[in-house]
CSV table of C-alpha atoms and ligand atoms in Angstrom, one decimal:
chain,number,residue,atom,x,y,z
A,77,UNK,CA,-5.3,-42.3,-2.1
A,78,UNK,CA,-7.8,-42.3,0.7
A,79,UNK,CA,-7.6,-39.6,3.4
A,80,UNK,CA,-6.6,-41.0,6.8
A,81,UNK,CA,-9.0,-40.1,9.6
A,82,UNK,CA,-7.2,-38.7,12.6
A,83,UNK,CA,-9.0,-41.1,14.8
A,84,UNK,CA,-7.5,-44.1,13.0
A,85,UNK,CA,-4.7,-45.8,14.9
A,86,UNK,CA,-2.2,-45.4,12.0
A,87,UNK,CA,-2.9,-41.6,12.0
A,88,UNK,CA,-2.3,-41.4,15.7
A,89,UNK,CA,0.9,-43.4,15.2
A,90,UNK,CA,2.1,-41.0,12.5
A,91,UNK,CA,1.2,-38.0,14.7
A,92,UNK,CA,3.4,-39.3,17.4
A,93,UNK,CA,6.3,-39.8,15.0
A,94,UNK,CA,8.9,-37.1,14.5
A,95,UNK,CA,9.7,-36.7,10.8
A,96,UNK,CA,12.3,-34.4,9.3
A,97,UNK,CA,10.4,-31.1,9.2
A,98,UNK,CA,12.4,-29.8,6.2
A,99,UNK,CA,11.4,-32.8,4.1
A,100,UNK,CA,7.8,-32.8,5.3
A,101,UNK,CA,7.4,-29.2,4.2
A,102,UNK,CA,9.0,-29.7,0.7
A,103,UNK,CA,7.0,-28.3,-2.2
A,104,UNK,CA,6.1,-31.1,-4.6
A,105,UNK,CA,8.3,-31.7,-7.6
A,106,UNK,CA,6.3,-30.8,-10.7
A,107,UNK,CA,7.0,-33.9,-12.8
A,108,UNK,CA,4.4,-33.2,-15.4
A,109,UNK,CA,1.2,-35.1,-16.1
A,110,UNK,CA,1.4,-38.9,-16.3
A,111,UNK,CA,0.4,-40.6,-19.6
A,112,UNK,CA,-2.4,-42.5,-17.7
A,113,UNK,CA,-3.9,-39.3,-16.4
A,114,UNK,CA,-3.5,-37.5,-19.7
A,115,UNK,CA,-5.3,-40.4,-21.4
A,116,UNK,CA,-8.1,-40.3,-18.9
A,117,UNK,CA,-8.6,-36.5,-19.0
A,118,UNK,CA,-8.4,-36.2,-22.8
A,119,UNK,CA,-10.0,-39.5,-23.8
A,120,UNK,CA,-7.3,-39.8,-26.5
A,121,UNK,CA,-4.5,-42.2,-27.3
A,122,UNK,CA,-2.7,-40.1,-29.8
A,123,UNK,CA,-0.9,-38.0,-27.3
A,124,UNK,CA,2.0,-35.7,-28.2
A,125,UNK,CA,4.2,-35.7,-25.0
A,126,UNK,CA,5.8,-32.3,-25.0
A,127,UNK,CA,6.1,-31.8,-21.2
A,128,UNK,CA,9.3,-33.4,-20.1
A,129,UNK,CA,12.0,-32.4,-22.7
A,130,UNK,CA,12.6,-36.0,-23.8
A,131,UNK,CA,14.2,-36.7,-27.1
A,132,UNK,CA,11.6,-36.7,-29.9
A,133,UNK,CA,13.9,-39.1,-31.9
A,134,UNK,CA,14.1,-41.8,-29.2
A,135,UNK,CA,17.7,-43.1,-28.8
A,136,UNK,CA,20.5,-44.5,-30.8
A,137,UNK,CA,19.8,-48.1,-32.2
A,138,UNK,CA,23.3,-49.0,-30.8
A,139,UNK,CA,21.8,-48.5,-27.3
A,140,UNK,CA,18.9,-50.9,-28.0
A,141,UNK,CA,21.4,-53.4,-29.5
A,142,UNK,CA,23.7,-53.2,-26.4
A,143,UNK,CA,20.7,-53.9,-24.1
A,144,UNK,CA,19.6,-56.9,-26.2
A,145,UNK,CA,23.0,-58.6,-26.9
A,146,UNK,CA,23.2,-60.8,-23.8
A,147,UNK,CA,26.1,-58.9,-22.2
A,148,UNK,CA,23.9,-57.4,-19.5
A,149,UNK,CA,23.4,-59.7,-16.5
A,150,UNK,CA,20.4,-58.7,-14.4
A,151,UNK,CA,21.4,-61.0,-11.6
A,152,UNK,CA,24.7,-59.2,-11.0
A,153,UNK,CA,25.2,-56.1,-9.0
A,154,UNK,CA,26.5,-53.5,-11.4
A,155,UNK,CA,29.8,-51.7,-10.8
A,156,UNK,CA,29.1,-49.1,-8.0
A,157,UNK,CA,31.9,-46.9,-9.3
A,158,UNK,CA,30.7,-47.0,-13.0
A,159,UNK,CA,34.4,-47.5,-13.9
A,160,UNK,CA,34.0,-48.2,-17.6
A,161,UNK,CA,31.5,-45.4,-18.1
A,162,UNK,CA,33.6,-42.9,-16.2
A,163,UNK,CA,36.7,-43.9,-18.2
A,164,UNK,CA,34.8,-43.4,-21.5
A,165,UNK,CA,33.5,-40.0,-20.3
A,166,UNK,CA,37.0,-39.0,-19.1
A,167,UNK,CA,38.3,-39.8,-22.5
A,168,UNK,CA,35.6,-37.9,-24.3
A,169,UNK,CA,35.7,-34.8,-22.1
A,170,UNK,CA,39.4,-34.7,-21.4
A,171,UNK,CA,39.3,-34.8,-17.6
A,172,UNK,CA,40.6,-37.4,-15.1
A,173,UNK,CA,38.1,-40.2,-14.4
A,174,UNK,CA,38.6,-39.6,-10.6
A,175,UNK,CA,36.8,-36.2,-10.8
A,176,UNK,CA,33.6,-37.8,-12.4
A,177,UNK,CA,30.7,-39.1,-10.3
A,178,UNK,CA,27.9,-40.9,-12.2
A,179,UNK,CA,24.4,-40.6,-10.9
A,180,UNK,CA,20.9,-42.2,-11.3
A,181,UNK,CA,20.2,-39.2,-13.5
A,182,UNK,CA,21.9,-35.9,-12.9
A,183,UNK,CA,19.0,-35.3,-10.5
A,184,UNK,CA,20.6,-37.7,-8.1
A,185,UNK,CA,23.8,-35.7,-8.3
A,186,UNK,CA,21.8,-32.5,-7.3
A,187,UNK,CA,20.6,-34.5,-4.2
A,188,UNK,CA,24.1,-35.8,-3.5
A,189,UNK,CA,25.7,-32.4,-3.7
A,190,UNK,CA,23.1,-31.0,-1.4
A,191,UNK,CA,23.6,-33.8,1.1
A,192,UNK,CA,27.4,-33.5,0.8
A,193,UNK,CA,27.8,-29.8,1.2
A,194,UNK,CA,24.7,-28.3,2.8
A,195,UNK,CA,23.7,-28.3,6.5
A,196,UNK,CA,20.8,-26.6,8.3
A,197,UNK,CA,21.0,-22.8,8.1
A,198,UNK,CA,23.2,-22.5,5.0
A,199,UNK,CA,22.3,-20.4,2.0
A,200,UNK,CA,21.8,-21.4,-1.6
A,201,UNK,CA,21.4,-19.1,-4.6
A,202,UNK,CA,19.5,-20.1,-7.8
A,203,UNK,CA,17.1,-18.4,-10.3
A,204,UNK,CA,13.4,-18.2,-10.8
A,205,UNK,CA,11.7,-19.6,-12.9
A,206,UNK,CA,13.7,-22.5,-11.6
A,207,UNK,CA,14.5,-26.2,-12.2
A,208,UNK,CA,12.5,-27.6,-9.2
A,209,UNK,CA,15.3,-29.7,-7.7
A,210,UNK,CA,17.7,-26.8,-7.5
A,211,UNK,CA,15.4,-25.6,-4.8
A,212,UNK,CA,13.9,-28.8,-3.4
A,213,UNK,CA,17.2,-30.6,-2.6
A,214,UNK,CA,18.7,-27.7,-0.7
A,215,UNK,CA,15.5,-27.2,1.2
A,216,UNK,CA,15.5,-30.9,2.2
A,217,UNK,CA,19.0,-30.3,3.6
A,218,UNK,CA,17.7,-27.5,5.7
A,219,UNK,CA,19.2,-24.7,3.6
A,220,UNK,CA,17.4,-21.5,2.6
A,221,UNK,CA,17.2,-20.7,-1.1
A,222,UNK,CA,17.4,-17.2,-2.7
A,223,UNK,CA,15.9,-17.2,-6.2
A,224,UNK,CA,17.0,-14.4,-8.5
A,225,UNK,CA,14.2,-13.5,-11.0
A,226,UNK,CA,14.8,-13.4,-14.8
A,227,UNK,CA,14.9,-10.0,-16.5
A,228,UNK,CA,11.9,-8.6,-18.4
A,229,UNK,CA,13.6,-9.8,-21.6
A,230,UNK,CA,13.6,-13.4,-20.3
A,231,UNK,CA,17.3,-13.5,-19.7
A,232,UNK,CA,19.8,-14.0,-16.7
A,233,UNK,CA,19.9,-10.9,-14.5
A,234,UNK,CA,23.7,-10.8,-14.3
A,235,UNK,CA,24.0,-7.9,-12.0
A,236,UNK,CA,21.6,-9.4,-9.4
A,237,UNK,CA,23.2,-12.8,-9.8
A,238,UNK,CA,26.7,-11.4,-9.3
A,239,UNK,CA,25.7,-9.6,-6.1
A,240,UNK,CA,23.9,-12.7,-4.8
A,241,UNK,CA,26.9,-14.9,-5.5
A,242,UNK,CA,29.4,-12.4,-4.1
A,243,UNK,CA,27.5,-12.5,-0.8
A,244,UNK,CA,29.0,-16.0,-0.4
A,245,UNK,CA,26.2,-18.6,-0.4
A,246,UNK,CA,27.3,-22.2,0.4
A,247,UNK,CA,26.1,-23.4,-3.1
A,248,UNK,CA,25.0,-21.7,-6.4
A,249,UNK,CA,22.8,-23.9,-8.6
A,250,UNK,CA,22.4,-22.5,-12.2
A,251,UNK,CA,21.3,-24.3,-15.3
A,252,UNK,CA,22.8,-23.0,-18.5
A,253,UNK,CA,21.1,-23.5,-20.9
A,254,UNK,CA,18.4,-22.5,-18.5
A,255,UNK,CA,15.4,-24.8,-17.8
A,256,UNK,CA,12.6,-23.7,-18.0
A,257,UNK,CA,13.5,-20.4,-19.8
A,258,UNK,CA,15.9,-21.5,-22.6
A,259,UNK,CA,18.9,-19.1,-22.9
A,260,UNK,CA,22.5,-20.0,-22.1
A,261,UNK,CA,25.2,-17.8,-20.4
A,262,UNK,CA,27.6,-16.7,-23.1
A,263,UNK,CA,31.4,-16.7,-22.4
A,264,UNK,CA,31.6,-13.1,-20.9
A,265,UNK,CA,28.5,-13.7,-18.8
A,266,UNK,CA,29.7,-17.0,-17.4
A,267,UNK,CA,33.1,-15.5,-16.8
A,268,UNK,CA,31.5,-12.6,-14.8
A,269,UNK,CA,29.7,-15.1,-12.6
A,270,UNK,CA,32.8,-17.2,-12.1
A,271,UNK,CA,34.7,-14.1,-11.1
A,272,UNK,CA,32.1,-13.3,-8.5
A,273,UNK,CA,32.4,-16.7,-6.7
A,274,UNK,CA,34.2,-16.2,-3.3
A,275,UNK,CA,36.2,-18.9,-1.5
A,276,UNK,CA,33.8,-21.2,0.4
A,277,UNK,CA,31.1,-21.1,-2.3
A,278,UNK,CA,30.5,-24.2,-4.6
A,279,UNK,CA,29.4,-23.2,-8.1
A,280,UNK,CA,27.2,-25.8,-9.7
A,281,UNK,CA,26.6,-25.4,-13.4
A,282,UNK,CA,23.9,-27.7,-14.7
A,283,UNK,CA,24.4,-28.3,-18.4
A,284,UNK,CA,21.6,-30.8,-19.0
A,285,UNK,CA,20.9,-29.1,-22.4
A,286,UNK,CA,24.6,-28.4,-23.4
A,287,UNK,CA,24.5,-30.5,-26.6
A,288,UNK,CA,21.6,-28.4,-28.0
A,289,UNK,CA,23.4,-25.1,-27.5
A,290,UNK,CA,26.0,-22.8,-28.9
A,291,UNK,CA,27.1,-22.2,-25.2
A,292,UNK,CA,30.7,-22.2,-24.2
A,293,UNK,CA,31.9,-25.5,-22.7
A,294,UNK,CA,31.4,-25.0,-19.0
A,295,UNK,CA,33.7,-27.9,-18.1
A,296,UNK,CA,36.6,-26.3,-20.1
A,297,UNK,CA,35.9,-22.8,-18.7
A,298,UNK,CA,35.6,-23.8,-15.1
A,299,UNK,CA,38.7,-26.1,-15.2
A,300,UNK,CA,40.9,-23.1,-15.4
A,301,UNK,CA,38.9,-20.9,-13.1
A,302,UNK,CA,40.4,-22.0,-9.7
A,303,UNK,CA,37.0,-22.0,-8.0
A,304,UNK,CA,35.3,-25.0,-6.4
A,305,UNK,CA,32.7,-26.2,-8.9
A,306,UNK,CA,30.7,-29.1,-10.3
A,307,UNK,CA,29.4,-29.3,-13.9
A,308,UNK,CA,26.4,-31.6,-14.4
A,309,UNK,CA,25.6,-33.3,-17.7
A,310,UNK,CA,23.0,-36.0,-18.5
A,311,UNK,CA,22.2,-38.8,-21.0
A,312,UNK,CA,18.5,-38.0,-20.6
A,313,UNK,CA,18.1,-35.2,-23.2
A,314,UNK,CA,20.3,-35.2,-26.3
A,315,UNK,CA,21.1,-39.0,-26.0
A,316,UNK,CA,17.5,-39.9,-25.3
A,317,UNK,CA,18.0,-42.1,-22.2
A,318,UNK,CA,15.6,-40.3,-19.8
A,319,UNK,CA,14.0,-43.6,-18.7
A,320,UNK,CA,17.3,-45.3,-17.9
A,321,UNK,CA,18.6,-42.6,-15.6
A,322,UNK,CA,22.2,-41.7,-16.2
A,323,UNK,CA,23.8,-38.3,-15.5
A,324,UNK,CA,27.1,-37.2,-14.1
A,325,UNK,CA,29.0,-34.6,-12.2
A,326,UNK,CA,32.4,-33.3,-13.3
A,327,UNK,CA,34.1,-31.9,-10.1
A,328,UNK,CA,36.9,-29.4,-9.6
A,329,UNK,CA,38.9,-31.9,-7.7
A,330,UNK,CA,39.0,-35.6,-6.7
A,331,UNK,CA,38.4,-34.8,-3.0
A,332,UNK,CA,35.1,-33.1,-3.9
A,333,UNK,CA,34.2,-36.0,-6.1
A,334,UNK,CA,34.9,-38.4,-3.2
A,335,UNK,CA,32.6,-36.5,-0.9
A,336,UNK,CA,29.8,-36.3,-3.5
A,337,UNK,CA,30.2,-40.0,-4.2
A,338,UNK,CA,29.9,-40.8,-0.5
A,339,UNK,CA,26.5,-39.0,-0.5
A,340,UNK,CA,24.9,-41.2,-3.2
A,341,UNK,CA,23.6,-44.7,-2.7
A,342,UNK,CA,26.2,-47.4,-3.5
A,343,UNK,CA,24.5,-49.2,-6.5
A,344,UNK,CA,22.9,-46.1,-7.9
A,345,UNK,CA,23.3,-46.7,-11.6
A,346,UNK,CA,22.0,-50.0,-12.7
A,347,UNK,CA,23.8,-52.4,-15.1
A,348,UNK,CA,21.5,-51.7,-18.1
A,349,UNK,CA,21.9,-48.0,-17.7
A,350,UNK,CA,25.7,-48.2,-17.5
A,351,UNK,CA,25.8,-50.4,-20.6
A,352,UNK,CA,23.4,-48.1,-22.5
A,353,UNK,CA,25.3,-45.0,-21.7
A,354,UNK,CA,28.6,-46.4,-22.9
A,355,UNK,CA,26.8,-47.4,-26.2
A,356,UNK,CA,25.2,-44.0,-26.5
A,357,UNK,CA,28.5,-42.2,-26.0
A,358,UNK,CA,30.1,-44.3,-28.7
A,359,UNK,CA,27.5,-43.3,-31.2
A,360,UNK,CA,28.1,-39.6,-31.2
A,361,UNK,CA,26.9,-39.4,-34.8
A,362,UNK,CA,23.4,-40.4,-33.8
A,363,UNK,CA,23.2,-37.7,-31.1
A,364,UNK,CA,24.6,-35.0,-33.4
A,365,UNK,CA,22.1,-35.8,-36.1
A,366,UNK,CA,19.2,-35.8,-33.7
A,367,UNK,CA,20.3,-32.5,-32.1
A,368,UNK,CA,20.6,-30.9,-35.6
A,369,UNK,CA,17.1,-31.9,-36.5
A,370,UNK,CA,15.7,-30.7,-33.1
A,371,UNK,CA,17.5,-27.3,-33.4
A,372,UNK,CA,16.0,-26.8,-36.9
A,373,UNK,CA,12.5,-27.6,-35.6
A,374,UNK,CA,13.1,-25.3,-32.6
A,375,UNK,CA,13.6,-22.4,-35.0
A,376,UNK,CA,10.6,-23.4,-37.1
A,377,UNK,CA,8.3,-23.6,-34.0
A,378,UNK,CA,9.6,-20.3,-32.6
A,379,UNK,CA,8.8,-18.6,-35.9
A,380,UNK,CA,5.4,-20.3,-35.9
A,381,UNK,CA,4.6,-19.0,-32.4
A,382,UNK,CA,5.8,-15.5,-33.2
A,383,UNK,CA,3.4,-15.5,-36.2
A,384,UNK,CA,0.7,-16.1,-33.6
A,385,UNK,CA,1.9,-13.2,-31.5
A,386,UNK,CA,3.4,-15.6,-28.9
A,387,UNK,CA,7.0,-14.7,-28.3
A,388,UNK,CA,9.2,-17.4,-26.9
A,389,UNK,CA,12.3,-16.7,-24.8
A,390,UNK,CA,15.5,-17.3,-26.9
A,391,UNK,CA,16.2,-21.0,-26.6
A,392,UNK,CA,19.5,-23.0,-26.6
A,393,UNK,CA,17.6,-26.2,-25.6
A,394,UNK,CA,15.0,-28.7,-26.9
A,395,UNK,CA,12.0,-26.7,-25.6
A,396,UNK,CA,10.4,-23.2,-25.9
A,397,UNK,CA,9.1,-21.1,-23.0
A,398,UNK,CA,6.5,-18.5,-23.8
A,399,UNK,CA,4.0,-16.2,-22.2
A,400,UNK,CA,0.5,-17.1,-23.1
A,401,UNK,CA,-0.9,-13.9,-21.7
A,402,UNK,CA,-3.5,-15.8,-19.6
A,403,UNK,CA,-3.4,-18.6,-17.0
A,404,UNK,CA,-1.2,-21.2,-18.7
A,405,UNK,CA,-2.9,-24.0,-16.8
A,406,UNK,CA,-6.1,-23.2,-18.8
A,407,UNK,CA,-4.1,-23.2,-22.0
A,408,UNK,CA,-2.5,-26.5,-21.1
A,409,UNK,CA,-5.9,-28.0,-20.3
A,410,UNK,CA,-7.2,-26.9,-23.7
A,411,UNK,CA,-4.1,-28.3,-25.4
A,412,UNK,CA,-4.6,-31.6,-23.6
A,413,UNK,CA,-8.1,-31.9,-25.2
A,414,UNK,CA,-6.3,-31.6,-28.5
A,415,UNK,CA,-4.0,-34.5,-27.4
A,416,UNK,CA,-0.9,-32.4,-26.5
A,417,UNK,CA,0.7,-32.5,-23.1
A,418,UNK,CA,2.8,-29.4,-22.2
A,419,UNK,CA,4.0,-27.9,-18.9
A,420,UNK,CA,2.2,-24.9,-17.6
A,421,UNK,CA,4.5,-23.0,-15.2
A,422,UNK,CA,3.3,-22.6,-11.6
A,423,UNK,CA,6.0,-20.6,-9.8
A,424,UNK,CA,4.6,-17.3,-8.5
A,425,UNK,CA,4.8,-14.5,-11.1
A,426,UNK,CA,5.2,-16.9,-14.0
A,427,UNK,CA,1.7,-18.6,-14.1
A,428,UNK,CA,1.0,-17.3,-17.6
A,429,UNK,CA,4.1,-19.0,-19.0
A,430,UNK,CA,4.1,-22.4,-20.7
A,431,UNK,CA,7.0,-24.8,-21.6
A,432,UNK,CA,6.7,-26.9,-24.7
A,433,UNK,CA,9.3,-29.6,-25.7
A,434,UNK,CA,10.3,-29.7,-29.4
A,435,UNK,CA,8.7,-32.9,-30.6
A,436,UNK,CA,8.7,-34.6,-34.0
A,437,UNK,CA,7.8,-32.3,-36.9
A,438,UNK,CA,4.2,-33.8,-36.9
A,439,UNK,CA,3.8,-33.2,-33.2
A,440,UNK,CA,5.1,-29.6,-33.6
A,441,UNK,CA,2.6,-29.0,-36.3
A,442,UNK,CA,-0.2,-30.2,-34.1
A,443,UNK,CA,1.0,-27.8,-31.3
A,444,UNK,CA,1.0,-24.9,-33.7
A,445,UNK,CA,-2.4,-25.7,-35.2
A,446,UNK,CA,-3.9,-26.1,-31.7
A,447,UNK,CA,-2.4,-22.9,-30.4
A,448,UNK,CA,-3.8,-21.1,-33.5
A,449,UNK,CA,-7.3,-22.3,-32.6
A,450,UNK,CA,-6.9,-21.1,-29.0
A,451,UNK,CA,-5.4,-17.7,-29.8
A,452,UNK,CA,-8.0,-17.1,-32.5
A,453,UNK,CA,-10.8,-17.5,-30.0
B,528,PLP,C1,16.3,-32.6,-17.4
B,528,PLP,C2,17.2,-31.9,-16.5
B,528,PLP,C3,18.1,-32.6,-15.7
B,528,PLP,C4,18.3,-34.1,-16.0
B,528,PLP,O1,17.9,-34.9,-15.1
B,528,PLP,P1,18.2,-36.4,-15.2
B,528,PLP,O2,18.1,-36.8,-13.8
B,528,PLP,O3,19.6,-36.5,-15.7
B,528,PLP,O4,17.2,-37.0,-16.1
B,528,PLP,C5,18.9,-31.9,-14.8
B,528,PLP,N1,18.9,-30.6,-14.8
B,528,PLP,C6,18.0,-29.9,-15.5
B,528,PLP,C7,18.1,-28.4,-15.4
B,528,PLP,C8,17.1,-30.5,-16.4
B,528,PLP,O5,16.3,-29.8,-17.1
């Protein structure tokens, strides 16, 4: 990108334009380093991509077959309501299809919820370290965001969260299992937070890593809670469809689902993605086997890190979050030279923490060998 000189006509034209100040002031979403940039910086092709919590095993072969079998027609608009996928999900989860909204990734549902429920001056509660969009989308809608820090033991601060929720924000965004930290709310903890939700507050539980966890099923717990809520799930992580973009919102009632659906773009989920998600859902055995392998590797890597004196937060996900004891951007830069892409955390107070996705066993070995070299220095 070239910098625009203020004397250029297009810069003067932009200066005269009124843009949405909330959007113009947004912090950038930290999407992690692109493969092209990582190749250029490291001079390597053998990169282990452990920055974005993708599935190390890829996806079910049934998905690839469904995309190749000729049933997908690129020239047709896909069903804007994702009817077949919503029916398959409703069947699997045990809810009515009319409370499900499917998004272009669950990220789009975070945006749609913010657009549907928030207006300028409203309050949102989330946590820090945070999943960037739980802050960015509310800020874009003109809301202000209170972020409750994690405890010294890298857990949810339940007392502080309870108080922040009881104060009656318009929306609460929590991921459990928690990206980027790793732990999940157990049943009593989730119940405590549910009990703190006053009328007028929407409780959004983002369960992007649910399949990797031993956490209670948020959909089942919230269904009987009587509070206004949305549970978010995704095909990006356990099902390995990050590049196709399919996630969904399970809402507390059909009216809420209607308003959230009204806030999305009409043809948000493309035909290939709808087809792939239905095939992925039908091959539950592939997902379960993949998750079992990744969970075993997660334990092995956590033990390996601990042996190096690097203690990771307890994880119910496909990643580990640990304190490097120094600027994690420097650690990430050194790892990149070894061909490993990880995510150094940048939020204030957490700049020494690093998030590493659980990769294939060979990738995980490379991570541990490289960290041993760095720590031994
Ligand atoms: C990865 C992730 C998502 C998923 O995003 P998609 O748009 O479905 O790919 C949502 N929430 C959290 C907390 C995540 O970590």
